[in-house]
Amino acid sequence: MSASPATRTTARPAAAVRTGEPTGTDAAYAVQFSGLGRTFAPSPGSRRRTRAATTTSVEVARPVLRDVSISVQPGEVLAILGTSGCGKSTLLRIAGGLDSPSAGSVRIDGSPVTDFDTRCAVGFQEPRLLPWRTVADNVALGLPRGTAREAGRARVAELLELVGLSAFADHRPASISGGMAQRASLARALARNPGVLLLDEPFGALDALTRLKMQDLLLDVHAAAPTTVLLVTHDVDEALQLADRIILLGQEAAPSGGSRPPGATIVQEITVPGTRPRDRGSAELAELRGRLLAGLGIDRHGDPRGVATGTSIPHFPY
Amino acid sequence: MTETLVPSTAPAARRPLTSRRSVRIVGGLLLPLLILLVWQLSSTLGLVTASQLPPPASVWVAAVDLFERGQLTLYVAISTQRVLIGFAIGAALGLAAGALVGLSRAADIFFAPTLGAIRAVPSLAWVPLLIIWLKIGEESKITLIAIGAFFPVYTTVAQALRHVDRQLVEAGRAFGLRGVRLFGAVQLPAVIPSVISGLRLALAQAWLFLVAAELIAASMGLGFLLSDSGNNGRVDRILLAIILLALLGKLTDAILGVFEKWAIKKWA
Ligand SMILES: Nc1ncnc2c1ncn2[C@@H]1O[C@H](COP(=O)(O)OP(=O)(O)O)[C@@H](O)[C@H]1O
Ligand SMILES: [Mg+2]
């Protein structure tokens, strides 16, 4: 496992969440991005188009991410914020070995990420459930290989109960709502009991109330099995509620007189104060919210309230 | 008018007439019966000579006659057997080749053009070659039928596999599935509906190639009955063979149709 001193050995309060867990990694791994960049080659279609046209700008490969360096500690929850299309999913896919970086590297627990790294579990932005399988069988797909039949069934039932889909265990994905499908997809990722949990906007399709419930659920699950979580979201409040740290991806402001290098990188990094679950109405969080929203290009419609950004409230790693 | 306003009418009564099973069966039988009637009338009214188009009754007599000689059952049995064996072999090979070409880029580049060219060869072009190589035994006919059944399955499977939802395959991979397990869990279920429609096409092709094989080189079977009766001018037997081919083709297709319904319910 990790040699990092931050590996948490705290008591697991919500032990009911993982009764009789037979397999999977009990570890939480460190994830280290160093100088990561990703440039997408121009598609063959666009190249053909530009040959006919006079401009050559489309033919140039497009940098999406550049110089992303951050070290995520074992058991930490890192929220990745950014506007749509800025490369959040790309960053997550690279962390899980679903895509490869054009520059730099990602290491999990000190060793480079392999293709479809088995130390990770992915909750995709789309539910991606197999349409011919029942909800329960889809969740079972996430179970680590070699899980005993009975134990697997119990774990699936437990997870369905957690995400509130017990009554729909035998339904096909086509006959449940989008929000339910996304919860099933979350349950599938949780079933893996991974060392690194990669969640790509896991609550995006949920109605506001279910979203809050699912956020609390994720906190319970994390408290019970403190795995490392990389959570992509476009919801500032969600990030503040769930994360130990938040990074904001975006285009860096151009230096005076210079030109702005293309590709998104980390433009803000915020350590969220306070232990979870956090008071959703806290004034200090409101201040951070304002800063993050400003980073996302949203006018906060108000003045900063003078809350110090350096804080005395304990924060991760506690 | 008033009936539609009464809510207590049975649900079956409110369903459109055309979706009822009995209506569909009776409706489908109307045209064959009409054809039979016109056929009978044109004979009795003397519109055609009996040597050109014998009346339905004499086709029936020909059927009974052949049955009593034991030939009818034999011919039907041997033809069906050839179709089923050839279809099984061709479909199995088509499934394997389609899976290979559909899943592997390399295999696609290497095999697809050649298979496409072989597919373009008209069925009858194989017959002389198969007769020289395999003689006029069962092998040559079954091989020809297998060739006929191979291509629809191969084409539909390869096509369908290329278009399996990439996101689902990626999800399968992300959850640790590889190779055969990935194929069984994601790709195969995703293409089952196309595989079955490929099988139905292949079965139709198998009957087509059966007749091609038996017309030219056979001493038994429905195709032989056709060519033999053609030589003897027995129009009644020709009509009998055609009707039997129609019935057998429809019957085997219906069996696959039932299987298709079941599979789509289970997989789609
Ligand atoms: N496979 C790919 N090929 C080419 N461009 C891609 C590919 N995947 C993502 N992109 C581009 O990278 C950018 C970032 O995409 P993504 O990471 O999905 O953004 P986000 O998740 O932040 O909304 C988008 O402009 C998208 O068009
Ligand atoms: Mg995304």
XYZ file of C-alpha atoms and ligand atoms in Angstrom:
614
model
C 0.000 0.000 0.000
C 0.961 3.593 0.184
C 3.772 4.732 2.371
C 2.166 8.131 2.663
C 1.700 9.256 6.232
C -1.721 10.561 5.315
C -3.213 7.069 4.986
C -6.082 7.266 7.358
C -6.550 4.646 9.984
C -9.502 6.314 11.620
C -12.441 4.269 12.811
C -15.023 3.464 10.175
C -18.301 4.769 11.541
C -20.810 3.624 8.923
C -19.559 0.035 9.035
C -22.943 -1.240 7.899
C -22.171 0.029 4.432
C -19.580 -2.663 3.855
C -20.700 -5.689 5.782
C -18.811 -8.851 4.950
C -16.831 -7.325 2.120
C -14.960 -10.286 0.659
C -12.794 -8.871 -2.095
C -11.561 -5.714 -3.689
C -8.920 -3.368 -2.483
C -9.212 -2.122 1.018
C -6.522 0.408 0.250
C -6.849 3.999 -0.736
C -4.167 4.999 -3.193
C -2.358 8.231 -3.809
C -2.802 9.684 -7.280
C -0.089 11.883 -8.676
C -0.445 13.950 -11.825
C 2.836 15.418 -12.989
C 3.031 17.866 -15.861
C 0.114 16.149 -17.525
C -0.991 17.340 -20.936
C -3.405 15.999 -23.512
C -3.623 17.099 -27.096
C -6.157 15.599 -29.451
C -5.041 14.997 -32.998
C -7.217 16.633 -35.625
C -9.898 14.274 -36.864
C -9.461 12.954 -40.438
C -12.664 14.748 -41.383
C -11.437 18.179 -40.367
C -8.130 17.624 -42.140
C -9.903 16.904 -45.395
C -12.017 19.981 -44.991
C -9.046 22.246 -44.422
C -7.234 20.999 -47.484
C -10.054 22.342 -49.581
C -10.321 25.532 -47.579
C -7.663 28.188 -47.401
C -7.205 28.252 -43.655
C -5.010 25.698 -41.928
C -6.012 26.469 -38.392
C -8.324 23.460 -37.970
C -5.565 21.099 -39.001
C -3.522 21.938 -35.940
C -3.776 19.439 -33.107
C -5.849 20.840 -30.278
C -4.366 20.978 -26.768
C -7.081 20.346 -24.207
C -5.038 19.957 -21.037
C -1.552 21.175 -20.190
C 0.751 21.161 -17.194
C -1.690 19.592 -14.771
C 0.278 18.717 -11.666
C -1.366 17.754 -8.435
C -0.812 15.168 -5.805
C -3.946 13.570 -4.386
C -3.434 11.839 -1.071
C -4.843 8.455 -0.178
C -8.383 8.801 1.067
C -8.702 12.361 -0.117
C -11.748 13.584 -1.991
C -10.686 15.878 -4.808
C -13.318 17.760 -6.720
C -12.496 18.838 -10.261
C -14.451 21.884 -11.318
C -14.507 23.548 -14.683
C -16.714 24.810 -17.430
C -18.176 22.336 -19.870
C -15.662 21.137 -22.445
C -12.593 22.229 -20.495
C -11.230 18.716 -20.171
C -12.554 17.405 -16.850
C -13.656 14.081 -18.277
C -10.408 13.811 -20.193
C -8.417 14.233 -16.980
C -10.490 11.587 -15.241
C -10.230 9.163 -18.154
C -6.460 9.515 -18.142
C -6.388 8.814 -14.407
C -8.316 5.591 -15.002
C -6.191 4.450 -17.933
C -9.047 4.937 -20.414
C -7.009 7.517 -22.296
C -3.300 8.297 -22.379
C -1.611 11.623 -21.752
C 0.339 13.316 -24.552
C 2.736 14.736 -21.988
C 3.532 14.068 -18.365
C 2.318 11.108 -16.377
C -0.121 9.847 -13.788
C 0.939 7.531 -11.025
C -1.339 5.618 -8.728
C 0.243 4.420 -5.526
C 3.607 5.271 -6.997
C 3.351 3.169 -10.155
C 2.246 4.378 -13.584
C -1.369 3.947 -14.580
C -1.943 0.951 -16.864
C -4.610 0.620 -19.553
C -7.987 0.293 -17.846
C -6.209 0.255 -14.509
C -7.803 -2.288 -12.192
C -7.078 -0.138 -9.148
C -9.724 2.326 -10.328
C -13.462 2.178 -10.726
C -15.181 4.628 -13.041
C -18.609 6.135 -12.709
C -19.103 7.470 -16.220
C -20.776 10.736 -17.074
C -23.425 8.700 -18.929
C -24.938 5.722 -17.066
C -23.629 3.217 -19.671
C -25.762 0.363 -18.366
C -26.037 -2.793 -20.461
C -29.595 -2.599 -21.813
C -30.110 -6.373 -21.826
C -29.233 -6.812 -18.167
C -31.392 -6.045 -15.171
C -30.365 -3.226 -12.868
C -29.073 -5.770 -10.338
C -27.015 -7.598 -12.964
C -25.590 -4.305 -14.150
C -24.478 -3.443 -10.636
C -23.016 -6.946 -10.331
C -20.772 -6.151 -13.293
C -18.854 -3.858 -10.954
C -18.073 -6.566 -8.397
C -14.365 -7.385 -8.235
C -13.488 -10.540 -10.104
C -13.620 -13.655 -8.004
C -16.368 -12.451 -5.687
C -18.272 -15.447 -4.361
C -21.810 -15.761 -5.737
C -23.673 -15.362 -2.464
C -21.471 -12.560 -1.204
C -21.808 -10.801 -4.552
C -25.576 -11.015 -4.470
C -25.690 -9.678 -0.938
C -23.376 -6.801 -1.845
C -25.488 -5.889 -4.884
C -28.662 -5.934 -2.795
C -26.950 -3.748 -0.214
C -25.801 -1.227 -2.811
C -29.215 -1.113 -4.469
C -30.704 -0.426 -1.063
C -28.169 2.378 -0.567
C -29.006 4.119 -3.821
C -32.711 3.474 -3.320
C -33.217 1.107 -6.230
C -34.175 -2.096 -4.419
C -37.642 -2.018 -5.905
C -36.160 -1.776 -9.387
C -33.559 -4.526 -9.105
C -35.259 -6.622 -11.771
C -36.009 -3.757 -14.150
C -34.185 -3.207 -17.385
C -32.363 0.124 -17.826
C -34.890 1.141 -20.492
C -37.705 1.074 -17.947
C -36.111 3.303 -15.310
C -35.565 7.048 -15.352
C -32.289 8.748 -16.240
C -31.653 9.650 -12.617
C -32.230 6.062 -11.532
C -29.870 4.834 -14.222
C -27.215 7.191 -12.943
C -27.682 5.901 -9.412
C -27.376 2.330 -10.709
C -24.185 3.364 -12.461
C -22.870 4.834 -9.201
C -23.732 1.596 -7.389
C -21.820 -0.338 -10.049
C -18.712 1.764 -9.468
C -19.054 1.430 -5.685
C -19.400 -2.344 -6.034
C -15.810 -2.446 -7.185
C -14.582 -1.182 -3.806
C -11.676 0.445 -5.595
C -8.491 2.062 -4.419
C -9.343 5.080 -6.516
C -12.918 6.023 -7.306
C -13.336 8.179 -10.403
C -16.733 9.825 -10.633
C -17.653 11.929 -13.644
C -20.562 14.181 -12.766
C -22.249 11.308 -10.942
C -25.230 13.372 -9.850
C -25.679 15.441 -12.987
C -28.950 13.848 -14.046
C -30.546 13.832 -10.607
C -33.235 16.157 -9.380
C -32.076 18.624 -6.740
C -33.367 16.691 -3.732
C -32.096 13.299 -4.839
C -28.781 14.934 -5.574
C -28.437 16.123 -1.989
C -29.395 12.660 -0.750
C -26.854 11.001 -3.002
C -24.149 13.423 -1.897
C -24.764 12.415 1.705
C -24.776 8.795 0.624
C -21.390 9.205 -1.022
C -20.060 10.751 2.187
C -21.353 7.779 4.187
C -19.759 5.349 1.778
C -16.515 7.262 1.897
C -16.541 7.420 5.672
C -17.034 3.672 5.792
C -14.343 2.927 3.213
C -12.124 5.969 2.849
C -10.991 5.454 -0.698
C -9.430 8.163 -2.825
C -12.136 9.929 -4.829
C -11.712 12.102 -7.886
C -15.043 13.761 -8.439
C -15.741 15.747 -11.569
C -18.560 18.190 -11.178
C -19.763 21.481 -12.519
C -21.673 22.197 -9.347
C -19.718 24.466 -7.007
C -21.903 23.620 -4.017
C -21.477 19.932 -4.591
C -17.703 20.358 -4.671
C -17.763 22.369 -1.451
C -19.991 19.841 0.244
C -18.051 16.736 -0.723
C -14.426 17.590 -1.320
C -11.327 17.972 0.818
C -9.766 19.967 -1.963
C -11.117 21.556 -5.094
C -9.218 22.284 -8.255
C -10.599 24.578 -10.883
C -9.597 23.791 -14.449
C -9.547 26.579 -16.981
C -7.539 28.729 -19.328
C -4.853 30.611 -17.502
C -5.003 34.367 -17.829
C -2.540 35.680 -20.387
C 0.579 37.225 -18.906
C 0.878 40.942 -19.571
C 2.079 41.440 -23.113
C 2.357 37.672 -23.721
C -0.054 35.313 -25.353
C -2.061 32.777 -23.411
C -0.840 29.201 -23.904
C -3.635 26.934 -25.137
C -5.165 24.187 -23.027
C -6.767 24.119 -19.621
C -4.766 23.768 -16.457
C -5.304 24.204 -12.733
C -6.160 27.858 -12.206
C -7.328 27.592 -8.603
C -6.703 25.118 -5.876
C -8.751 25.400 -2.727
C -8.554 23.380 0.436
C -12.066 23.260 1.804
C -12.196 23.991 5.518
C -14.127 21.949 8.005
C -14.881 18.276 8.365
C -17.697 16.594 6.532
C -20.640 16.556 6.558
C -20.500 20.300 6.234
C -23.128 22.815 7.053
C -24.617 23.562 3.668
C -25.282 27.142 4.742
C -21.910 28.032 6.213
C -20.744 31.612 5.605
C -17.172 30.573 4.972
C -18.275 28.152 2.288
C -20.300 30.978 0.794
C -17.105 32.972 0.467
C -15.336 30.087 -1.256
C -18.350 29.606 -3.487
C -18.027 33.188 -4.589
C -14.381 32.728 -5.460
C -15.030 29.544 -7.394
C -17.955 31.021 -9.263
C -15.791 34.000 -10.171
C -13.201 31.525 -11.452
C -15.891 29.945 -13.593
C -16.697 33.355 -15.007
C -19.898 33.936 -13.058
C -20.616 37.328 -11.548
C -21.279 36.814 -7.840
C -23.509 39.927 -7.639
C -22.135 41.126 -4.328
C -18.996 42.168 -2.503
C -16.723 39.786 -0.660
C -17.846 39.723 2.929
C -14.397 40.006 4.335
C -14.113 36.427 5.495
C -10.469 35.506 5.607
C -9.516 32.992 2.975
C -6.828 31.601 5.185
C -8.814 29.755 7.814
C -8.423 28.480 11.306
C -10.969 25.717 10.771
C -9.165 22.381 10.528
C -8.951 20.996 7.038
C -7.557 18.024 5.152
C -5.216 16.344 5.991
C -6.606 16.801 9.447
C -70.613 5.619 -31.684
C -72.155 5.091 -28.251
C -70.048 2.000 -27.712
C -66.799 3.937 -27.714
C -68.158 6.190 -25.014
C -68.884 3.318 -22.661
C -65.739 2.793 -20.570
C -66.648 -0.714 -19.440
C -66.118 -2.384 -22.805
C -63.573 -5.200 -22.683
C -60.004 -4.040 -23.387
C -59.716 -6.547 -26.234
C -62.627 -4.902 -27.990
C -60.875 -1.551 -27.913
C -57.706 -2.873 -29.527
C -57.595 -2.280 -33.253
C -58.881 -5.259 -35.189
C -55.649 -5.593 -37.167
C -53.562 -6.364 -34.080
C -55.526 -9.476 -33.206
C -53.849 -12.804 -33.863
C -56.848 -14.554 -35.393
C -57.423 -11.641 -37.742
C -53.826 -11.741 -38.863
C -53.926 -15.471 -39.596
C -57.231 -15.366 -41.469
C -56.176 -12.208 -43.288
C -52.936 -13.788 -44.403
C -54.788 -16.805 -45.771
C -57.140 -14.718 -47.916
C -54.765 -14.122 -50.811
C -53.621 -17.769 -51.161
C -57.289 -18.827 -51.181
C -58.063 -16.200 -53.817
C -55.184 -17.422 -55.981
C -56.454 -20.972 -55.605
C -59.914 -19.848 -56.676
C -58.653 -18.026 -59.772
C -56.480 -21.004 -60.613
C -59.464 -23.357 -60.337
C -61.726 -21.035 -62.327
C -59.271 -20.550 -65.161
C -59.039 -24.317 -65.498
C -62.762 -25.026 -65.361
C -63.572 -22.133 -67.697
C -60.979 -23.419 -70.140
C -58.922 -20.226 -70.174
C -55.741 -22.304 -70.161
C -55.090 -25.837 -71.317
C -54.511 -28.530 -68.718
C -51.009 -29.135 -70.104
C -50.073 -25.546 -69.400
C -51.797 -25.208 -66.050
C -53.410 -28.327 -64.591
C -56.186 -27.660 -62.056
C -55.416 -27.741 -58.335
C -57.028 -31.147 -58.017
C -54.519 -32.794 -60.331
C -51.643 -31.305 -58.347
C -53.221 -32.930 -55.308
C -53.498 -36.212 -57.226
C -49.830 -35.941 -58.189
C -48.943 -35.397 -54.553
C -50.894 -38.464 -53.430
C -49.354 -40.501 -56.241
C -45.799 -39.522 -55.293
C -46.581 -40.089 -51.651
C -47.805 -43.618 -52.330
C -44.593 -44.405 -54.167
C -42.709 -43.186 -51.108
C -40.962 -40.496 -53.111
C -42.675 -37.427 -51.723
C -41.611 -38.024 -48.118
C -38.129 -38.996 -49.243
C -37.692 -35.895 -51.373
C -38.972 -33.550 -48.721
C -36.853 -35.236 -46.064
C -33.640 -35.248 -48.086
C -34.043 -31.633 -49.175
C -34.809 -30.465 -45.653
C -31.867 -32.418 -44.310
C -29.502 -30.848 -46.834
C -30.766 -27.388 -46.044
C -30.487 -27.855 -42.302
C -26.974 -29.349 -42.376
C -25.690 -26.840 -44.914
C -27.327 -23.990 -43.026
C -25.833 -25.113 -39.720
C -22.325 -25.371 -41.147
C -22.541 -22.133 -43.129
C -24.092 -20.175 -40.263
C -21.517 -21.416 -37.754
C -18.635 -20.487 -40.044
C -20.297 -17.176 -40.861
C -20.646 -16.397 -37.173
C -16.982 -17.156 -36.549
C -15.722 -15.215 -39.562
C -18.077 -12.317 -38.848
C -16.889 -12.159 -35.242
C -13.239 -12.183 -36.338
C -13.640 -9.504 -39.002
C -15.990 -7.397 -36.880
C -13.773 -7.404 -33.800
C -10.273 -7.208 -35.220
C -9.092 -4.354 -37.417
C -6.271 -6.537 -38.709
C -8.587 -9.381 -39.663
C -10.906 -6.858 -41.292
C -8.102 -5.515 -43.485
C -6.811 -8.992 -44.300
C -10.034 -10.964 -44.921
C -12.850 -8.555 -45.762
C -11.894 -7.741 -49.391
C -11.383 -11.411 -50.302
C -14.592 -12.528 -48.650
C -16.401 -9.686 -50.367
C -15.125 -10.889 -53.747
C -16.085 -14.508 -53.051
C -19.510 -13.316 -51.993
C -19.940 -11.660 -55.399
C -19.631 -15.015 -57.210
C -23.086 -16.158 -58.400
C -24.133 -19.408 -56.736
C -24.328 -21.429 -59.931
C -20.694 -20.697 -60.756
C -19.638 -22.999 -57.937
C -21.616 -25.990 -59.151
C -19.268 -27.419 -61.833
C -16.261 -26.992 -59.571
C -17.957 -28.616 -56.600
C -19.093 -31.538 -58.742
C -15.563 -32.176 -59.978
C -14.042 -31.806 -56.554
C -16.676 -33.485 -54.437
C -18.584 -35.635 -56.994
C -22.363 -35.695 -57.128
C -22.652 -36.826 -53.504
C -24.136 -35.094 -50.517
C -20.927 -33.156 -49.863
C -21.134 -31.040 -52.994
C -24.724 -29.979 -52.293
C -24.171 -29.330 -48.616
C -21.052 -27.310 -49.432
C -22.965 -25.156 -51.883
C -25.752 -24.576 -49.352
C -23.189 -23.768 -46.675
C -21.645 -21.172 -49.002
C -25.098 -19.693 -49.468
C -25.805 -19.581 -45.735
C -22.346 -18.304 -44.811
C -22.487 -14.850 -46.361
C -25.654 -13.335 -44.878
C -24.511 -14.353 -41.394
C -20.932 -13.222 -41.953
C -21.995 -9.834 -43.339
C -24.590 -8.997 -40.706
C -22.433 -10.132 -37.784
C -19.330 -8.257 -38.968
C -21.378 -5.109 -39.634
C -23.182 -5.268 -36.310
C -20.009 -5.838 -34.313
C -18.384 -2.813 -35.889
C -21.282 -0.709 -34.692
C -21.561 -1.903 -31.115
C -21.820 1.111 -28.809
C -18.192 2.062 -28.064
C -19.176 3.487 -24.710
C -20.607 0.163 -23.569
C -17.498 -1.701 -24.693
C -15.359 0.824 -22.863
C -17.487 0.435 -19.747
C -17.053 -3.348 -19.979
C -13.297 -2.925 -20.260
C -13.245 -0.471 -17.377
C -14.901 -3.113 -15.231
C -12.219 -5.635 -16.020
C -13.737 -7.541 -18.947
C -11.379 -8.688 -21.703
C -11.378 -10.994 -24.687
C -13.939 -13.776 -24.559
C -15.569 -12.453 -21.392
C -15.991 -9.012 -22.920
C -17.407 -10.591 -26.073
C -19.877 -12.687 -24.101
C -20.948 -9.891 -21.783
C -21.136 -6.905 -24.126
C -20.537 -7.475 -27.806
C -22.472 -10.678 -28.380
C -25.651 -9.564 -26.575
C -25.481 -6.259 -28.423
C -25.495 -7.960 -31.821
C -27.957 -10.790 -31.096
C -30.874 -9.118 -32.904
C -28.744 -8.591 -36.013
C -27.361 -12.113 -35.787
C -30.857 -13.512 -35.841
C -31.977 -11.464 -38.805
C -28.780 -12.647 -40.505
C -29.756 -16.219 -39.716
C -33.179 -15.713 -41.280
C -31.610 -14.336 -44.443
C -29.164 -17.241 -44.430
C -31.958 -19.762 -44.171
C -33.711 -18.246 -47.176
C -30.406 -18.366 -49.069
C -29.959 -22.005 -48.038
C -33.239 -22.974 -49.735
C -32.229 -20.964 -52.791
C -28.884 -22.721 -53.052
C -30.530 -26.097 -52.402
C -32.604 -25.764 -55.510
C -29.561 -24.594 -57.479
C -27.658 -27.674 -56.335
C -30.450 -30.157 -56.862
C -31.557 -28.781 -60.222
C -28.191 -29.579 -61.713
C -26.832 -32.565 -59.922
C -29.162 -34.746 -57.893
C -31.157 -37.946 -58.045
C -33.441 -37.032 -55.150
C -34.979 -33.984 -53.558
C -37.347 -31.209 -54.506
C -34.903 -29.585 -56.937
C -34.512 -32.930 -58.683
C -38.311 -33.227 -58.808
C -38.383 -29.840 -60.524
C -35.770 -30.624 -63.174
C -37.030 -34.171 -63.737
C -40.625 -32.982 -64.154
C -39.429 -30.202 -66.415
C -37.864 -32.779 -68.699
C -41.042 -34.887 -68.673
C -43.429 -31.967 -69.029
C -45.169 -32.782 -65.731
C -46.471 -29.333 -64.867
C -48.549 -30.746 -61.993
C -45.401 -32.025 -60.288
C -43.545 -28.774 -60.955
C -46.352 -26.884 -59.251
C -46.295 -29.381 -56.411
C -42.556 -28.887 -55.900
C -42.937 -25.103 -55.951
C -45.750 -25.209 -53.411
C -43.761 -27.546 -51.179
C -40.705 -25.264 -51.351
C -42.885 -22.306 -50.425
C -44.392 -24.139 -47.477
C -41.094 -25.532 -46.189
C -39.329 -22.176 -46.541
C -42.123 -20.408 -44.721
C -42.258 -23.058 -42.007
C -38.527 -23.016 -41.230
C -38.532 -19.224 -41.304
C -41.465 -19.147 -38.897
C -39.542 -21.363 -36.483
C -36.620 -18.922 -36.583
C -39.135 -16.101 -36.191
C -40.358 -17.562 -32.914
C -36.751 -17.883 -31.768
C -36.151 -14.258 -32.796
C -39.092 -13.026 -30.754
C -37.831 -14.883 -27.729
C -34.281 -13.649 -28.162
C -35.279 -10.024 -28.664
C -37.403 -10.161 -25.557
C -34.465 -11.587 -23.647
C -31.674 -9.447 -25.070
C -33.026 -6.175 -26.384
N -11.516 11.427 -28.192
C -11.468 12.749 -28.447
N -11.027 13.212 -29.639
C -10.975 14.530 -29.899
N -11.359 15.479 -29.040
C -11.803 15.110 -27.831
C -11.887 13.727 -27.466
N -12.375 13.644 -26.210
C -12.575 14.914 -25.804
N -12.242 15.794 -26.774
C -12.303 17.242 -26.664
O -11.671 17.641 -25.483
C -12.394 18.693 -24.885
C -12.650 18.354 -23.441
O -13.605 17.331 -23.371
P -14.106 16.760 -21.991
O -12.948 16.282 -21.215
O -15.162 15.767 -22.271
O -14.733 18.057 -21.310
P -15.603 18.182 -19.987
O -15.758 16.820 -19.390
O -14.846 19.117 -19.131
O -16.914 18.763 -20.382
C -13.653 18.901 -25.675
O -13.509 20.058 -26.451
C -13.748 17.700 -26.566
O -14.249 18.051 -27.803
Mg -17.374 15.670 -19.120
